[in-house]
Short mmCIF file of C-alpha atoms in Angstrom, two decimals:
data_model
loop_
_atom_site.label_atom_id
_atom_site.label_comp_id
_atom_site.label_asym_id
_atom_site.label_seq_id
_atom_site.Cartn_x
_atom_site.Cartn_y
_atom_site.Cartn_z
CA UNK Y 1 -14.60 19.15 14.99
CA UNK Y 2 -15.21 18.26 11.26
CA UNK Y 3 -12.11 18.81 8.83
CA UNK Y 4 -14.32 17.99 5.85
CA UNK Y 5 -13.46 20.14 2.71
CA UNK Y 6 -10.83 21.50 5.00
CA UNK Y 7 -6.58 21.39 4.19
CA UNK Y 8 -5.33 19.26 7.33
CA UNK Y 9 -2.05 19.82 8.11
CA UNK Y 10 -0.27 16.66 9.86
CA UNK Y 11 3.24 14.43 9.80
CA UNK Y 12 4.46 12.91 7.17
CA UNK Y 13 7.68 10.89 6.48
CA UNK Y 14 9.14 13.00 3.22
CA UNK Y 15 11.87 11.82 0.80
CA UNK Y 16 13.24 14.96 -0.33
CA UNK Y 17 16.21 13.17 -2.31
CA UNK Y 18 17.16 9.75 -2.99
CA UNK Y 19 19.03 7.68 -0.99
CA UNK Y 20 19.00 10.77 2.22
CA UNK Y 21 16.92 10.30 5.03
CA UNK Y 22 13.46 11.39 5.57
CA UNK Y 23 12.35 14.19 7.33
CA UNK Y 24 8.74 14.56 9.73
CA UNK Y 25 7.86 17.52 8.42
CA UNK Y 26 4.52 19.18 8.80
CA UNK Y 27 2.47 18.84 5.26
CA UNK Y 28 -0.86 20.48 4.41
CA UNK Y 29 -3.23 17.49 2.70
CA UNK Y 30 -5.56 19.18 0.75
CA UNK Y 31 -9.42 17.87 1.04
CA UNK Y 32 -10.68 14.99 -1.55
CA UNK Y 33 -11.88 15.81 -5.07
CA UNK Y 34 -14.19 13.97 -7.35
CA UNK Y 35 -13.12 10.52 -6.71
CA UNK Y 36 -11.03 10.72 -4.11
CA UNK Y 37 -11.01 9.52 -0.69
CA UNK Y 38 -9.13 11.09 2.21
CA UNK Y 39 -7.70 8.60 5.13
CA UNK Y 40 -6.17 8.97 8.18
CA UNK Y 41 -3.54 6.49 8.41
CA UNK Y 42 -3.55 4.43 11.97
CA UNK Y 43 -0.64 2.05 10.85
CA UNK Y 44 1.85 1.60 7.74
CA UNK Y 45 4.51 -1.11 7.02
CA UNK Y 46 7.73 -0.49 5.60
CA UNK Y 47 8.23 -2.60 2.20
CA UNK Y 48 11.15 -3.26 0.26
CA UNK Y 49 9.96 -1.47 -2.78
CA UNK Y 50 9.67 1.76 -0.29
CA UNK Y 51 13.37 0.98 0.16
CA UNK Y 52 14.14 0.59 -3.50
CA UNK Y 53 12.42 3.97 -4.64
CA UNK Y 54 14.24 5.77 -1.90
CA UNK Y 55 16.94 4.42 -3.06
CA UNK Y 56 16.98 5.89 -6.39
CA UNK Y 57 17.05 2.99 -8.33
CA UNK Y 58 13.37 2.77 -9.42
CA UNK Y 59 12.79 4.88 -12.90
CA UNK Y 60 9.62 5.65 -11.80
CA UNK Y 61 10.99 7.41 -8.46
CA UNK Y 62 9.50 11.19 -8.20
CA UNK Y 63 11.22 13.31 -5.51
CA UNK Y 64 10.04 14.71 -3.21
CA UNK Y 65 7.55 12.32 -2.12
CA UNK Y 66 5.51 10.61 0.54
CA UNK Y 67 6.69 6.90 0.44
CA UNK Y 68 4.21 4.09 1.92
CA UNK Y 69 2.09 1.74 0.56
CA UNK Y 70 0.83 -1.00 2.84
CA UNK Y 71 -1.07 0.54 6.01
CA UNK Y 72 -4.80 0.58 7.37
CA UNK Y 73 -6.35 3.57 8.09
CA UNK Y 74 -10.22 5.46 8.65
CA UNK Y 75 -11.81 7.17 5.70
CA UNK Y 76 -11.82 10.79 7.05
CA UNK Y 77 -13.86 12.26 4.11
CA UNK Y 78 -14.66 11.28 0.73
CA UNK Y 79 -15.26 13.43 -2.85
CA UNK Y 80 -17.99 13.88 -5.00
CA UNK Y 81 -19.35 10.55 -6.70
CA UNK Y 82 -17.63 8.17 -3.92
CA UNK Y 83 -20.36 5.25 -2.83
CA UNK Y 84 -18.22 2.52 -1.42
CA UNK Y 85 -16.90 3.70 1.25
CA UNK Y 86 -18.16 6.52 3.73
CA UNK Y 87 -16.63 8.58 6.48
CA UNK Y 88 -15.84 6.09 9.49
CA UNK Y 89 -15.13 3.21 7.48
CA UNK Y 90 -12.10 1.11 8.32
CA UNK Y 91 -10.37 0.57 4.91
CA UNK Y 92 -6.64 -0.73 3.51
CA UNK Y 93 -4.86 1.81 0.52
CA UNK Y 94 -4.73 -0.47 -2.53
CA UNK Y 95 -1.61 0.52 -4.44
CA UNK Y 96 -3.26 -1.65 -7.19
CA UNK Y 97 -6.76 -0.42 -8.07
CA UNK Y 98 -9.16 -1.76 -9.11
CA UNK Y 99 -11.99 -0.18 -11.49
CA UNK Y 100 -13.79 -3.30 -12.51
CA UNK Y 101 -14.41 -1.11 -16.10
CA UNK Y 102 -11.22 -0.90 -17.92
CA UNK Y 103 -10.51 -3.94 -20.18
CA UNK Y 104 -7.88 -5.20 -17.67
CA UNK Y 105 -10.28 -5.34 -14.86
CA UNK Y 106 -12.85 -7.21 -16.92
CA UNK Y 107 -10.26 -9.95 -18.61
CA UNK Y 108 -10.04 -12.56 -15.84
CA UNK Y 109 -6.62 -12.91 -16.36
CA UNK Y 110 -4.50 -9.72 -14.81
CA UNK Y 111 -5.08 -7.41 -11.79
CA UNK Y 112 -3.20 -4.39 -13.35
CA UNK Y 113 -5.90 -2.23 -13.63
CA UNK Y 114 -5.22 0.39 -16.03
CA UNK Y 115 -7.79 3.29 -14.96
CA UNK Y 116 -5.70 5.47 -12.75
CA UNK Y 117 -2.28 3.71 -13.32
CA UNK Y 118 -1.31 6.78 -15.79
CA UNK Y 119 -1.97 9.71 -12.71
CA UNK Y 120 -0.58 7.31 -9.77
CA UNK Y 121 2.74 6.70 -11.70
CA UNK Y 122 3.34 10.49 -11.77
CA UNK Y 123 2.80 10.88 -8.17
CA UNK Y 124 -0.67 12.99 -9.10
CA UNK Y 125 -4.41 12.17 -8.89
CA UNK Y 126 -5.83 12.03 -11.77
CA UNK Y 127 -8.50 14.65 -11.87
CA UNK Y 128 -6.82 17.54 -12.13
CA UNK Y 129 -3.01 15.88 -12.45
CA UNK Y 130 -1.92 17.69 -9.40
CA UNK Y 131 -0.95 16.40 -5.88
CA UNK Y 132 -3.07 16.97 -2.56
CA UNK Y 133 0.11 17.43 -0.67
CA UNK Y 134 2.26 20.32 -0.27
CA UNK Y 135 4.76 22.08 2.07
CA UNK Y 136 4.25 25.82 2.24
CA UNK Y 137 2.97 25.26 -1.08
CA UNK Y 138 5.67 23.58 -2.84
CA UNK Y 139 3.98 19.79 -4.11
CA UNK Y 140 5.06 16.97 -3.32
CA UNK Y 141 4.49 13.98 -4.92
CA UNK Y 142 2.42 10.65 -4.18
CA UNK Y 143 3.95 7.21 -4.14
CA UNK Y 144 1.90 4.35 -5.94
CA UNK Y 145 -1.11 6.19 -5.52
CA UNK Y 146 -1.03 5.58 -1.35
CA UNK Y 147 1.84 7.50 0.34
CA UNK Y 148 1.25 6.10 3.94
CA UNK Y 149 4.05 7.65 5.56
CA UNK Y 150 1.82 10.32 6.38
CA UNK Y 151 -0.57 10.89 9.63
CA UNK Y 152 -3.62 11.37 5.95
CA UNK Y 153 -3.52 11.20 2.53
CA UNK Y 154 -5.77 11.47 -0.44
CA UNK Y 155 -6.40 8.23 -2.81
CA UNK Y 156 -8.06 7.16 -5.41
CA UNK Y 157 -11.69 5.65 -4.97
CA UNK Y 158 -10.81 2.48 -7.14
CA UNK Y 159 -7.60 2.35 -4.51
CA UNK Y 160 -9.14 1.90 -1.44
CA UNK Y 161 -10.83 -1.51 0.03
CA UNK Y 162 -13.53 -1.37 2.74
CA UNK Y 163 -12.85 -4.22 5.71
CA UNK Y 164 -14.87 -5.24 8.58
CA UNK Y 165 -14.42 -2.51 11.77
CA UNK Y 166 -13.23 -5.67 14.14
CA UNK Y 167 -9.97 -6.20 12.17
CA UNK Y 168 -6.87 -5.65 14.02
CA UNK Y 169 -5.48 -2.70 11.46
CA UNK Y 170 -2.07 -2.95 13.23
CA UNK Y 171 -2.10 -6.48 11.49
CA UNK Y 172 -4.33 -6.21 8.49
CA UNK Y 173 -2.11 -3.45 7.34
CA UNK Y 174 -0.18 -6.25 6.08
CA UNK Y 175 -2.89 -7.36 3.50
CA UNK Y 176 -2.13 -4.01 1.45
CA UNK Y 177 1.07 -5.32 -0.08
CA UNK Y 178 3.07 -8.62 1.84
CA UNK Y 179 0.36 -11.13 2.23
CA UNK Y 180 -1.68 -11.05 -0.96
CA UNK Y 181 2.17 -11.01 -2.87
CA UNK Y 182 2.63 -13.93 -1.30
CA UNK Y 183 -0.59 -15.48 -1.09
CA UNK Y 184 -0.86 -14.87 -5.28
CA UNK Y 185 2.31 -16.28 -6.12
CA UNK Y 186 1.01 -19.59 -5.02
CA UNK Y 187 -2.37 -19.46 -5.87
CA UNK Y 188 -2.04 -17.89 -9.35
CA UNK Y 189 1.23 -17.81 -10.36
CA UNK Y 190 3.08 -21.25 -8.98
CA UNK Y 191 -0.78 -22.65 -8.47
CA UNK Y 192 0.39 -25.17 -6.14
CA UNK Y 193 -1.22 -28.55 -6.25
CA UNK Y 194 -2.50 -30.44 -3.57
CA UNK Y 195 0.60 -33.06 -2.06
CA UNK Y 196 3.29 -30.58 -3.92
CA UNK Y 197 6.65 -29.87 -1.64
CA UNK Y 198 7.44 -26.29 -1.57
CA UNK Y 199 10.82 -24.47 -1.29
CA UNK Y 200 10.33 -20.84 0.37
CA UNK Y 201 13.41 -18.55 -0.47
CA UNK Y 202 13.05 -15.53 2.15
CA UNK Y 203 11.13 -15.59 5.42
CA UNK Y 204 10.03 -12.38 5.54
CA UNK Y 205 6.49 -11.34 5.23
CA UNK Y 206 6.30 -11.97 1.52
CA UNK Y 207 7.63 -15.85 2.18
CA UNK Y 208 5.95 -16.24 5.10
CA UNK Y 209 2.69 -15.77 3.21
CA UNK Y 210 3.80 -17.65 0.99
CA UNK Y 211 4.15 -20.50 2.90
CA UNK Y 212 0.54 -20.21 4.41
CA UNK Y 213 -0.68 -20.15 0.89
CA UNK Y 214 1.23 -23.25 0.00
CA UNK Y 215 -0.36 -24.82 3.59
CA UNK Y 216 -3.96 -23.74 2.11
CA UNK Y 217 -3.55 -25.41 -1.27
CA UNK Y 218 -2.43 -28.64 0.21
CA UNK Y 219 1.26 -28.83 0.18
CA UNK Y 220 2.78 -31.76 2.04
CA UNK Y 221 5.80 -30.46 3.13
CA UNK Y 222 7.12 -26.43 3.13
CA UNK Y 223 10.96 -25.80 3.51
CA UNK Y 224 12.11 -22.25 4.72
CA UNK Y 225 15.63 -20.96 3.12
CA UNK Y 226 16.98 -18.24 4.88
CA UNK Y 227 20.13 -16.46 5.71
CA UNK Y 228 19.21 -15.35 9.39
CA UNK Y 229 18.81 -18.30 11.22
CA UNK Y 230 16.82 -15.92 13.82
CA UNK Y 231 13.89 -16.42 11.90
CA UNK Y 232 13.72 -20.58 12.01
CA UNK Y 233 12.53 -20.28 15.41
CA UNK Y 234 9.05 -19.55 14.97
CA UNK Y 235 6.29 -21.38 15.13
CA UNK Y 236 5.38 -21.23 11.62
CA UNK Y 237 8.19 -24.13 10.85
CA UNK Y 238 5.21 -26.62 12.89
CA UNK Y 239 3.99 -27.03 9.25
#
């Protein structure tokens, strides 16, 4: 049965306070406007900036909200004006959009795309400045425009990239956050030159990344620092 232009109620993960933990509770996600793209959400990571929010610590922290930012998911309906991507489609949340219009987008030299940034940093959508989630109609907010720890939510069109249907999401889910981190700190921030020697401090999936970057632009040797000496086992260290 179709739940387009419906209000699906599901799971979702909820920090009602910092630093407490979060509650499955059943939230109604309201249906896509202008814009917007709803996804049901097949697999989500758990970041460290998730943790750091939930913590408290980040100023930007809204409570109560729907952490989550790096998952894979199926568009389940889209708004009025979305062409990119269509019901069906097998897609990744971008927590970093990605209008190509705004001067940002168009400068060649910076990523922070600067069309939705103003709505997604106070946990709304921009259209109307409201949230598409709510508990017995109290809101609650979005988290960096994705809020994964929930069985759907609503994003941004600009915030959501279309990949190919044979991807593994349980792994690609990893491409919304970890892996291009890592993958750009070598590539545009370090830019590591062919021959260099590389020191990676953390092995998690940030450094691990990392150190596949540093393997694709040529580095001759790669040396993992870690404090859990669990982690030097794996085969990754063959480089």
């Amino acid at each position: 049965m179709s739940t387009e232009g419906q209000v699906i109620t599901c799971k979702a993960a909820v920090a009602w306070e910092p630093n407490k933990p979060l509650v499955i509770e059943d939230v109604q996600v309201a249906p896509p406007q202008a814009g917007e793209v709803r996804i049901k959400i097949l697999f989500t990571a758990l970041c460290h900036t998730d943790a750091y929010t939930w913590s408290g610590k980040d100023p930007e922290g809204l409570f109560p909200c729907i952490l989550g930012h790096e998952a894979a998911g199926i568009v389940e309906s889209v708004g009025e004006g979305v062409t990119e991507v269509q019901p069906g489609d097998h897609v990744i949340p971008c927590y970093q959009a990605e209008c190509r219009e705004c001067k940002f987008c168009k400068s060649g030299k910076t990523n922070l795309c600067g069309k939705v940034r103003g709505a997604t940093g106070a946990g709304v959508m921009m259209n109307d400045r409201k949230s598409r989630f709510s508990i017995n109609g109290k809101p609650i907010y979005h988290f960096m425009g994705t809020s994964t720890f929930s069985q759907y939510t609503v994003v941004h069109d600009v915030s959501v990239a279309k990949i190919d249907p044979q991807a593994p999401l349980d792994k690609v889910c990893l491409l919304g956050c970890g892996v291009p981190t890592g993958l750009g700190a070598v590539w545009n921030t370090a830019k590591v030159e062919p021959g260099s020697i590389v020191a990676v401090f953390g092995l998690g999936t940030v450094g691990l990344a990392v150190a596949e970057g540093a393997k694709a632009a040529g580095a001759s040797r790669v040396i993992g620092i870690d404090i859990d000496p669990k982690k030097f086992d794996r085969e990754f260290w063959s480089y």
